[in-house]
Coordinates of C-alpha atoms in Angstrom, one line a residue:
Chain A
M1 CA -12.3 35.6 -1.0
L2 CA -15.4 33.7 -1.7
H3 CA -16.5 36.0 -4.4
T4 CA -13.2 35.9 -6.1
L5 CA -13.3 32.2 -6.3
E6 CA -16.8 32.3 -7.6
S7 CA -15.8 34.6 -10.3
L8 CA -13.0 32.2 -10.9
E9 CA -15.4 29.5 -11.8
S10 CA -17.1 31.7 -14.3
C11 CA -13.9 32.5 -16.1
N12 CA -12.5 30.5 -18.9
Y13 CA -9.2 28.9 -18.2
D14 CA -7.0 27.1 -20.5
G15 CA -5.6 24.1 -19.0
M16 CA -7.3 24.7 -15.8
D17 CA -8.5 21.6 -14.0
M18 CA -12.2 22.2 -13.4
T19 CA -12.2 19.6 -10.7
V20 CA -9.9 21.8 -8.7
L21 CA -12.5 24.5 -8.7
E22 CA -15.3 22.1 -7.9
R23 CA -13.3 20.9 -5.0
Q24 CA -12.4 24.4 -4.0
A25 CA -16.1 25.4 -3.9
A26 CA -16.9 22.4 -1.8
R27 CA -14.1 23.1 0.5
L28 CA -15.3 26.7 0.9
K29 CA -18.6 25.5 1.9
W30 CA -17.0 23.2 4.5
Q31 CA -14.8 26.1 5.5
Q32 CA -17.8 28.2 6.4
Q33 CA -18.8 25.6 8.9
Y34 CA -15.3 25.3 10.0
Y35 CA -14.9 29.0 10.7
V36 CA -18.0 28.9 12.8
V37 CA -16.2 26.4 15.0
Q38 CA -13.0 28.3 14.8
N39 CA -14.5 31.5 15.9
N40 CA -16.1 29.8 18.8
N41 CA -12.7 28.6 19.9
P42 CA -10.5 31.6 19.8
V43 CA -7.2 29.9 19.7
P44 CA -4.3 32.1 18.7
L45 CA -3.0 30.8 15.5
S46 CA 0.4 30.1 16.6
A47 CA 3.0 28.0 14.9
S48 CA 1.4 24.9 16.1
S49 CA -2.1 25.8 15.2
V50 CA -1.6 26.1 11.5
P51 CA -0.5 22.5 11.3
Q52 CA -3.4 21.7 13.5
S53 CA -5.8 23.3 11.2
Q54 CA -4.2 21.4 8.4
G55 CA -4.7 18.3 10.4
L56 CA -8.3 19.3 10.9
I57 CA -8.7 19.8 7.2
G58 CA -6.8 16.7 6.3
S59 CA -8.8 14.5 8.5
N60 CA -12.0 15.8 7.2
L61 CA -10.9 15.3 3.7
G62 CA -9.3 11.9 3.8
S63 CA -9.8 9.1 6.2
G64 CA -6.9 7.5 7.9
Q65 CA -4.5 9.7 6.2
M66 CA -3.5 12.0 9.0
V67 CA -0.2 10.3 9.0
E68 CA 1.1 12.6 6.4
L69 CA 0.5 15.6 8.5
K70 CA 1.2 14.1 11.8
R71 CA 4.7 13.3 10.9
P72 CA 5.7 16.8 10.3
E73 CA 4.0 17.7 13.6
V74 CA 6.2 15.3 15.4
F75 CA 9.1 16.5 13.5
L76 CA 8.4 20.1 14.5
G77 CA 7.9 19.1 18.0
T78 CA 4.4 20.5 18.2
D79 CA 2.3 17.9 19.8
D80 CA -0.8 19.8 20.7
L81 CA -2.6 18.4 17.7
Q82 CA -4.4 16.1 20.1
D83 CA -5.6 18.9 22.3
F84 CA -6.8 21.0 19.5
V85 CA -8.4 18.5 17.3
N86 CA -11.0 16.3 18.6
L87 CA -12.0 14.5 15.5
P88 CA -12.6 10.8 15.1
V89 CA -9.6 9.4 13.4
S90 CA -10.6 6.6 11.2
G91 CA -8.3 3.7 10.7
P92 CA -5.6 2.6 13.1
D93 CA -3.7 4.8 15.3
F94 CA -0.6 5.8 13.5
G95 CA 0.9 7.1 16.7
E96 CA 2.9 3.9 17.1
S97 CA 4.1 3.9 13.6
E98 CA 5.7 7.2 14.1
K99 CA 8.7 5.7 15.7
L100 CA 10.2 5.2 12.4
D101 CA 10.3 8.4 10.4
L102 CA 10.9 7.3 6.9
V103 CA 10.9 10.8 5.7
P104 CA 14.4 11.6 4.3
P105 CA 16.0 14.3 6.3
E106 CA 16.3 16.8 3.5
A107 CA 12.7 16.5 2.6
A108 CA 11.7 17.0 6.2
A109 CA 13.9 20.0 6.5
D110 CA 12.4 21.4 3.4
Y111 CA 9.0 20.8 4.7
C112 CA 10.0 22.5 7.8
I113 CA 11.1 25.5 5.9
S114 CA 7.9 25.8 4.0
R115 CA 5.9 25.2 7.1
T116 CA 7.8 27.8 9.0
F117 CA 6.8 30.3 6.5
N118 CA 3.2 29.2 6.9
C119 CA 3.5 29.4 10.6
Q120 CA 4.4 33.0 10.3
M121 CA 1.0 33.5 8.7
T122 CA -0.9 34.0 11.9
T123 CA -4.0 36.0 12.0
P124 CA -3.0 39.0 9.9
N125 CA -4.6 41.7 8.1
I126 CA -6.6 40.2 5.3
A127 CA -5.8 42.8 2.7
V128 CA -2.1 42.9 3.4
M129 CA -1.8 39.2 3.3
K130 CA -3.8 38.8 0.2
E131 CA -2.0 41.4 -1.7
E132 CA 1.4 40.1 -0.7
R133 CA 0.4 36.7 -1.6
E134 CA -0.9 37.9 -4.9
D135 CA 2.4 39.6 -5.5
V136 CA 4.1 36.5 -4.6
I137 CA 1.9 34.5 -6.8
L138 CA 2.3 36.9 -9.7
E139 CA 6.1 36.8 -9.3
K140 CA 6.1 33.1 -9.2
I141 CA 4.0 32.8 -12.2
E142 CA 6.0 35.3 -14.1
S143 CA 9.1 33.3 -13.3
T144 CA 7.6 30.1 -14.4
T145 CA 5.5 31.0 -17.3
G146 CA 7.3 34.1 -18.4
S147 CA 4.1 35.9 -19.0
G148 CA 4.1 39.4 -17.9
R149 CA 0.5 40.2 -17.7
V150 CA -1.9 37.9 -15.9
S151 CA -5.4 38.7 -14.8
F152 CA -6.1 38.6 -11.2
N153 CA -8.5 35.8 -11.5
K154 CA -6.2 33.7 -13.4
R155 CA -3.5 34.4 -10.8
K156 CA -5.7 33.1 -8.1
A157 CA -6.5 30.0 -10.1
E158 CA -2.9 29.4 -10.8
A159 CA -2.1 30.1 -7.2
V160 CA -4.5 27.4 -6.3
A161 CA -2.9 25.1 -8.9
D162 CA 0.5 26.0 -7.6
H163 CA -0.5 25.3 -4.1
K164 CA -1.8 22.0 -5.1
S165 CA 1.1 21.1 -7.1
K166 CA 3.9 22.3 -4.9
D167 CA 2.8 20.4 -1.9
K168 CA 2.1 17.3 -3.8
R169 CA 3.2 15.1 -1.0
I170 CA 0.2 16.1 0.9
R171 CA -1.9 16.3 -2.2
G172 CA -1.4 12.6 -2.9
E173 CA -3.2 11.9 0.3
G174 CA -6.1 14.1 -0.6
E175 CA -5.1 17.0 1.4
S176 CA -3.8 19.0 -1.4
E177 CA -5.6 22.1 -0.6
V178 CA -4.2 22.4 2.8
K179 CA -2.0 25.3 2.2
T180 CA -4.5 27.0 0.1
K181 CA -7.0 26.5 2.7
C182 CA -4.6 27.9 5.2
S183 CA -4.2 31.0 3.3
T184 CA -7.9 31.4 2.6
E185 CA -8.8 30.6 6.2
I186 CA -6.3 33.0 7.6
S187 CA -7.3 35.8 5.2
R188 CA -10.9 35.2 6.3
N189 CA -10.0 35.4 9.9
S190 CA -10.3 39.1 10.6
S191 CA -7.9 39.7 13.4
K192 CA -5.1 42.0 14.2
E193 CA -2.3 42.3 11.7
N194 CA 0.9 40.5 12.3
S195 CA 3.8 42.5 11.0
K196 CA 6.0 39.6 11.3
A197 CA 4.2 37.9 8.6
S198 CA 4.8 40.7 6.2
E199 CA 8.4 40.8 7.0
V200 CA 9.0 37.2 6.6
Q201 CA 7.0 36.8 3.5
K202 CA 9.1 38.9 1.1
P203 CA 12.4 37.1 1.5
D204 CA 10.9 33.7 1.9
Y205 CA 8.1 33.7 -0.5
I206 CA 9.8 31.4 -2.9
H207 CA 10.0 28.7 -0.4
V208 CA 6.3 28.6 0.0
R209 CA 5.6 27.6 -3.5
A210 CA 8.1 24.8 -3.8
R211 CA 10.3 22.9 -1.6
R212 CA 13.9 23.9 -1.9
G213 CA 15.7 22.0 -4.6
Q214 CA 12.7 20.1 -5.7
A215 CA 11.5 20.0 -9.2
T216 CA 8.0 21.1 -9.7
D217 CA 6.9 19.3 -12.8
S218 CA 4.1 16.9 -12.6
H219 CA 6.3 13.9 -12.9
S220 CA 8.4 14.5 -9.9
L221 CA 5.3 15.6 -8.0
A222 CA 3.6 12.3 -8.8
E223 CA 6.8 10.6 -7.9
R224 CA 6.8 12.3 -4.6
A225 CA 3.2 11.3 -3.9
R226 CA 4.0 7.8 -4.8
R227 CA 7.0 7.7 -2.5
G228 CA 4.8 9.0 0.3
K229 CA 2.4 6.2 -0.2
I230 CA 5.2 3.7 -0.3
S231 CA 6.6 4.9 2.9
N232 CA 3.2 4.7 4.4
K233 CA 3.0 1.0 3.4
M234 CA 6.5 0.4 4.8
K235 CA 5.3 1.7 8.1
C236 CA 2.4 -0.8 8.1
L237 CA 4.9 -3.5 7.3
Q238 CA 7.0 -2.4 10.1
D239 CA 4.1 -3.0 12.4
L240 CA 3.7 -6.5 11.0
V241 CA 7.3 -7.7 11.1
P242 CA 8.5 -8.1 14.7
G243 CA 11.6 -6.3 15.8
C244 CA 11.7 -3.6 13.2
N245 CA 11.2 -0.7 15.4
K246 CA 14.9 0.1 15.5
I247 CA 15.6 -0.3 11.9
T248 CA 15.6 2.8 9.9
G249 CA 15.9 3.1 6.2
K250 CA 14.0 1.3 3.5
A251 CA 16.7 -1.2 2.6
G252 CA 17.1 -2.4 6.2
M253 CA 13.4 -2.8 6.5
L254 CA 13.2 -4.8 3.3
D255 CA 16.0 -7.0 4.6
E256 CA 14.0 -7.7 7.7
I257 CA 10.9 -8.4 5.7
I258 CA 12.8 -10.8 3.5
N259 CA 14.2 -12.6 6.5
Y260 CA 10.9 -12.8 8.2
V261 CA 9.1 -14.1 5.1
Q262 CA 11.8 -16.7 4.6
S263 CA 11.6 -17.8 8.2
L264 CA 7.8 -18.1 8.0
Q265 CA 8.0 -20.1 4.8
R266 CA 10.6 -22.4 6.4
Q267 CA 8.4 -22.9 9.4
V268 CA 5.5 -23.8 7.2
E269 CA 7.6 -26.3 5.3
F270 CA 8.9 -27.8 8.5
L271 CA 5.5 -28.1 10.0
S272 CA 4.0 -29.6 6.9
M273 CA 6.7 -32.2 7.0
K274 CA 6.0 -33.0 10.5
I275 CA 2.3 -33.4 9.7
A276 CA 3.2 -35.7 6.9
A277 CA 5.3 -37.8 9.2
L278 CA 2.5 -37.8 11.7
N279 CA 0.0 -38.7 9.1
S280 CA 1.8 -41.8 8.1
S281 CA 2.4 -43.1 11.5
V282 CA -0.1 -41.8 14.0
E283 CA -3.8 -40.9 13.7
L284 CA -4.6 -37.3 13.5
S285 CA -7.3 -36.6 15.9
V286 CA -8.9 -33.5 17.2
Q287 CA -10.3 -32.9 20.6
N288 CA -13.5 -31.3 21.6
L289 CA -13.9 -28.4 23.9
P290 CA -17.0 -26.9 25.3
M291 CA -18.2 -24.0 23.2
K292 CA -18.7 -21.6 26.0
E293 CA -15.0 -21.3 26.6
F294 CA -14.4 -20.0 23.2
P295 CA -14.8 -16.3 23.9
A296 CA -12.4 -16.5 26.7
Y297 CA -9.8 -18.0 24.5
V298 CA -10.3 -15.5 21.8
A299 CA -10.1 -12.7 24.2
N300 CA -6.7 -13.8 25.3
F301 CA -5.1 -13.6 21.9
P302 CA -1.7 -12.0 22.3
A303 CA -1.6 -12.3 18.6
A304 CA -4.6 -10.0 18.6
A305 CA -2.5 -7.3 20.0
K306 CA 0.3 -8.0 17.7
L307 CA -1.2 -8.8 14.4
P308 CA -2.7 -5.7 12.9
E309 CA -6.4 -5.6 12.1
M310 CA -6.5 -7.0 8.7
A311 CA -9.8 -5.5 8.1
G312 CA -9.0 -2.2 9.5
L313 CA -5.6 -1.3 8.1
P314 CA -6.0 1.0 5.3
C315 CA -3.0 -0.4 3.6
F316 CA -4.4 -3.9 3.5
Q317 CA -8.0 -3.2 2.9
L318 CA -10.1 -6.1 2.5
N319 CA -11.7 -5.9 -0.8
P320 CA -15.4 -6.4 -1.0
L321 CA -14.9 -10.0 -2.0
Q322 CA -13.0 -10.7 1.2
K323 CA -15.5 -8.9 3.3
E324 CA -18.2 -10.9 1.7
S325 CA -16.4 -14.1 2.4
V326 CA -15.8 -13.2 6.0
R327 CA -19.4 -12.4 6.4
F328 CA -20.3 -15.6 4.8
M329 CA -18.1 -17.6 7.0
L330 CA -19.5 -15.9 10.1
N331 CA -23.0 -16.5 8.9
E332 CA -22.1 -20.1 8.4
S333 CA -21.1 -20.5 11.9
L334 CA -24.4 -19.1 13.0
H335 CA -26.7 -20.8 10.6
P336 CA -24.8 -23.8 9.3
P337 CA -26.2 -25.2 6.1
Q338 CA -27.9 -28.4 6.4
T339 CA -25.9 -30.3 3.9
E340 CA -24.3 -33.6 4.5
G341 CA -20.7 -33.3 3.5
V342 CA -20.0 -30.0 5.1
A343 CA -18.0 -29.9 8.3
R344 CA -19.8 -27.4 10.4
A345 CA -17.4 -26.4 13.0
S346 CA -16.2 -23.4 14.9
V347 CA -12.7 -23.2 15.8
C348 CA -11.5 -22.3 19.1
I349 CA -7.8 -21.6 19.3
T350 CA -6.1 -20.6 22.4
E351 CA -3.8 -17.7 22.7
Q352 CA -0.7 -19.7 22.8
S353 CA -1.4 -21.4 19.6
L354 CA -1.9 -18.3 17.7
S355 CA 1.0 -16.4 19.2
S356 CA 3.5 -16.3 16.4
S357 CA 6.1 -14.7 18.6
S358 CA 6.2 -17.4 21.3
M359 CA 7.7 -20.2 19.4
T360 CA 8.7 -22.3 22.3
Q361 CA 5.5 -22.2 24.3
L362 CA 3.2 -24.6 22.6
Q363 CA 0.2 -25.5 24.6
P364 CA -2.5 -24.9 22.2
F365 CA -5.3 -27.0 21.1
S366 CA -7.9 -26.7 18.5
T367 CA -11.4 -27.5 19.3
W368 CA -14.1 -28.6 17.0
N369 CA -17.7 -28.7 17.6
M370 CA -18.7 -31.2 15.0
D371 CA -21.9 -32.0 13.6
P372 CA -23.4 -34.6 15.8
Q373 CA -24.3 -36.5 12.7
G374 CA -20.9 -38.0 12.9
L375 CA -18.5 -36.0 10.9
Y376 CA -16.2 -36.2 13.8
N377 CA -16.2 -39.9 13.6
M378 CA -15.6 -39.7 10.0
Y379 CA -12.5 -37.8 10.5
N380 CA -11.2 -40.1 13.1
M381 CA -11.9 -43.1 11.0
G382 CA -10.2 -41.5 8.1
F383 CA -7.0 -41.1 10.0
H384 CA -6.6 -44.7 11.1
Chain B
M1 CA -29.7 -30.2 18.2
K2 CA -29.1 -27.2 20.2
E3 CA -28.8 -23.9 18.5
Q4 CA -25.4 -22.6 17.9
R5 CA -24.5 -19.5 19.8
R6 CA -22.5 -16.8 18.3
V7 CA -19.0 -17.8 18.8
Y8 CA -17.0 -15.4 16.8
P9 CA -15.5 -12.3 18.3
M10 CA -16.6 -8.9 17.2
E11 CA -13.3 -7.2 16.6
P12 CA -12.3 -7.4 13.0
R13 CA -8.8 -8.6 13.8
T14 CA -9.9 -11.6 15.6
I15 CA -12.7 -12.2 13.2
M16 CA -10.1 -12.4 10.5
Q17 CA -8.0 -14.8 12.6
T18 CA -10.7 -17.1 13.5
S19 CA -12.3 -17.2 10.1
F20 CA -9.0 -17.8 8.5
A21 CA -8.3 -20.7 11.0
K22 CA -11.7 -22.1 10.4
T23 CA -11.5 -22.1 6.7
Y24 CA -8.0 -23.4 6.8
L25 CA -8.8 -26.3 8.9
N26 CA -12.0 -26.9 7.2
Y27 CA -10.1 -27.6 4.1
L28 CA -7.0 -29.1 5.4
L29 CA -8.2 -31.8 7.8
P30 CA -10.4 -33.6 5.4
E31 CA -7.7 -33.6 2.9
L32 CA -5.3 -35.0 5.4
A33 CA -7.8 -37.6 6.2
N34 CA -7.9 -38.6 2.6
I35 CA -4.1 -38.8 2.5
G36 CA -4.1 -41.0 5.5
K37 CA -6.1 -43.7 3.9
P38 CA -3.7 -44.9 1.2
A39 CA -0.8 -44.6 3.6
S40 CA -2.2 -47.1 5.9
S41 CA -2.5 -49.6 3.2
L42 CA 0.9 -49.2 1.7
S43 CA 4.1 -50.2 3.2
V44 CA 6.1 -47.3 4.5
D45 CA 9.0 -46.7 2.3
R46 CA 10.8 -43.6 1.2
Y47 CA 8.9 -43.1 -2.0
V48 CA 5.7 -43.1 -0.2
D49 CA 7.0 -40.8 2.4
K50 CA 8.0 -38.3 -0.2
E51 CA 4.7 -38.6 -1.9
I52 CA 2.9 -38.0 1.3
E53 CA 5.2 -35.1 2.1
K54 CA 4.5 -33.6 -1.3
T55 CA 0.8 -34.1 -1.0
V56 CA 0.7 -32.7 2.5
R57 CA 2.7 -29.7 1.4
Y58 CA 0.3 -29.2 -1.5
E59 CA -2.7 -29.3 0.7
V60 CA -1.1 -27.0 3.2
D61 CA -0.4 -24.5 0.5
M62 CA -3.8 -24.9 -1.1
A63 CA -5.4 -24.4 2.3
L64 CA -3.6 -21.2 2.6
A65 CA -4.6 -20.0 -0.8
L66 CA -8.2 -20.9 -0.2
S67 CA -8.3 -19.3 3.2
A68 CA -7.0 -16.0 2.1
Q69 CA -9.1 -15.3 -1.0
G70 CA -9.1 -11.9 -2.6
F71 CA -5.4 -11.3 -2.6
A72 CA -3.3 -11.3 -5.7
W73 CA -0.8 -13.7 -4.1
S74 CA -3.4 -16.2 -3.0
H75 CA -4.8 -16.2 -6.5
A76 CA -1.4 -16.8 -8.0
L77 CA -0.6 -19.4 -5.4
E78 CA -3.8 -21.4 -6.2
H79 CA -3.1 -21.1 -9.9
K80 CA 0.5 -22.3 -9.5
L81 CA -0.5 -25.2 -7.3
R82 CA -3.1 -26.4 -9.7
L83 CA -0.6 -26.1 -12.6
N84 CA 2.0 -28.0 -10.6
V85 CA -0.3 -30.7 -9.8
N86 CA -1.2 -31.2 -13.4
N87 CA 2.4 -31.2 -14.5
N88 CA 4.0 -33.2 -11.7
N89 CA 1.5 -35.8 -11.1
Q90 CA 3.9 -38.5 -12.1
V91 CA 6.9 -37.1 -10.4
G92 CA 7.5 -38.1 -6.9
K93 CA 9.8 -35.4 -5.7
S94 CA 8.8 -33.2 -2.9
Q95 CA 8.1 -29.8 -4.2
S96 CA 6.8 -26.6 -2.8
Y97 CA 5.7 -23.4 -4.5
L98 CA 9.0 -22.0 -3.4
S99 CA 10.9 -23.2 -6.3
H100 CA 13.8 -20.9 -5.8
D101 CA 15.4 -22.5 -2.8
G102 CA 18.8 -21.8 -4.2
Y103 CA 18.3 -18.1 -3.6
R104 CA 17.8 -18.4 0.1
N105 CA 21.4 -18.2 1.2
T106 CA 22.8 -16.1 -1.5
M107 CA 21.0 -12.9 -0.6
P108 CA 23.4 -10.7 1.1
V109 CA 22.0 -9.4 4.3
N110 CA 23.9 -6.6 5.8
H111 CA 22.0 -4.7 8.4
E112 CA 24.7 -2.6 10.0
P113 CA 26.4 -1.1 7.0
A114 CA 23.2 -0.4 5.2
T115 CA 21.6 1.5 8.0
E116 CA 24.8 3.3 8.9
K117 CA 25.1 4.4 5.4
L118 CA 21.6 5.6 5.2
E119 CA 21.7 7.4 8.5
G120 CA 25.1 8.8 8.4
N121 CA 25.1 9.9 4.9
P122 CA 21.9 11.6 4.0
K123 CA 23.5 13.0 0.9
R124 CA 24.5 9.6 -0.3
S125 CA 23.7 9.2 -3.9
G126 CA 20.1 8.3 -4.2
T127 CA 20.8 5.9 -7.0
E128 CA 22.8 3.5 -4.8
A129 CA 20.1 3.3 -2.2
A130 CA 17.5 2.9 -4.9
A131 CA 19.5 0.1 -6.5
E132 CA 19.7 -1.7 -3.2
E133 CA 16.1 -1.3 -2.6
E134 CA 15.3 -2.5 -6.1
E135 CA 17.5 -5.5 -5.5
R136 CA 15.6 -6.3 -2.3
L137 CA 12.3 -5.7 -3.9
T138 CA 13.0 -8.1 -6.8
Y139 CA 14.0 -10.7 -4.2
L140 CA 10.8 -10.1 -2.4
R141 CA 9.0 -10.6 -5.6
K142 CA 10.5 -14.0 -5.9
L143 CA 9.4 -14.9 -2.4
I144 CA 5.8 -14.0 -2.7
P145 CA 3.7 -16.2 -4.9
G146 CA 2.8 -14.3 -8.0
G147 CA 5.4 -11.7 -7.4
S148 CA 6.7 -11.8 -10.9
G149 CA 3.2 -11.3 -12.4
E150 CA 2.0 -8.0 -13.8
M151 CA 0.0 -7.3 -10.7
M152 CA 3.0 -6.8 -8.6
L153 CA 4.9 -4.5 -10.8
D154 CA 3.7 -1.6 -8.8
D155 CA 5.6 -1.1 -5.6
E156 CA 2.7 0.0 -3.6
I157 CA 0.7 -3.1 -4.5
L158 CA 3.7 -5.3 -3.8
L159 CA 4.0 -3.9 -0.4
S160 CA 0.3 -4.3 0.4
E161 CA 0.5 -7.9 -0.9
L162 CA 3.5 -8.5 1.2
G163 CA 1.7 -7.3 4.3
S164 CA -1.2 -9.6 3.8
Y165 CA 1.0 -12.4 2.8
V166 CA 3.0 -12.1 6.0
S167 CA -0.1 -12.0 8.1
C168 CA -1.5 -15.0 6.5
L169 CA 1.7 -16.9 6.8
E170 CA 1.7 -16.2 10.5
L171 CA -1.8 -17.4 10.8
Q172 CA -1.0 -20.5 8.9
V173 CA 2.0 -21.3 11.0
N174 CA -0.1 -20.9 14.1
V175 CA -2.8 -23.1 12.8
L176 CA -0.4 -25.8 11.8
R177 CA 1.4 -25.7 15.1
S178 CA -1.9 -26.1 16.9
V179 CA -2.8 -29.0 14.8
L180 CA 0.5 -30.6 15.6
Q181 CA 0.1 -29.9 19.2
L182 CA -3.0 -31.9 19.3
N183 CA -1.1 -35.0 18.4

């Protein structure tokens, strides 16, 4: 398999994306290492292991994007991904976000179909598999391009391209080569032949290449990838907005988001009016608290459990500017600049004050450690 | 003066919270102090109250925009606030950056039928659902500052910005509530 792909690279292809080949080569190098691992863990490639391997590949390729593969896992009911794969998953744990499956039912079923086929591809005879897949590929290409005579190498290349394009949903997350890898990996695994695979292949081969009923042109594939990203973001939003776990469907979610945003804005308005009222009548003073109690307060944030990691969520990545500003602010608290007009303070906010869900329990207090040079006095004076 | 210990938590989430709160209050409280001065000298009447309200609202929003730098909505919010200040310096009406208050109660919110339709009818025509979603997305664009700008035309970006906006709104509400609690 390796040699064929190397010969691929030497061939001249019209309209062939060279980056595909480059990626393929890099992937093969990775695969060599992977197969060392695989051979050390002789796990029978059952139905669940193929998705697992895909998960393995996916997590190696893209960070924090296992969600795309995990969801079908959940859908198929195979949950041994955790057992098989012991990879560090970067990004937040998407396990909780799986409660809402925003995958439309028909797409999931189609995915199921195609994956079922793949699952049949257990550790078979390499030659048999390869030839059958090549026949499949040849037929498919003939049907699409209408050309009768295609070279073997070109077939392979187009198979790669087809693989990548057909499963664009995964591709969009950088795991495009999953199915291709699956095939290459299985063909490389020299094991006993599985006759089942050969039986299932012939009638089902069309399903492998494209999901049933789905168009395969680049526009719809891009559209599908985009939809995948959007549903990903919707899941993140679902974690943010309280009480959305039961809501399924994009429109309902958007409704909830709208309501929540409106309620927050109304709250801000109300609070600012109260502050204005306060401002005109009462002095606005702040209390002081000893600094050593700060870590305890911070540790008790229930909001910390509720609010997502703003720096960690892949969907709301802090851009470098924000990270810089955060770092700057933290540095400031450590080494406050020695300028006069700057209020050097660290804020200590108790759990209750930062809990956005507990609206009625309000026992918070802010603490300021002010510059002993009297900025605190300045504030107090200013409010009189 | 004794050396300041490290007082920020190490988890990024709480770092974000406390740094947000710190920046927010760093900006807001001095501004409120500045507002307080003229109020004490003037007799309290409605006009002044409205002025104060408006100014406080402006400062509150500006504090939010400055505490959450790096997002498209915060940039748009800051921009809009500065524009508003320049335009409405003479006008005494209370104004927030949410200039579309009329929309608030006109948006139809039907949870049950919508979810039922979507769940019970998977073969429901995609265009209906898409139209509904589009309607809601445009409404969300009105809610978020800068939502009608060219940055937010992409749905993905809009959703990301929404997420950060919601988080920052929550933080802002908490900070404001804690400030009020002090008094």
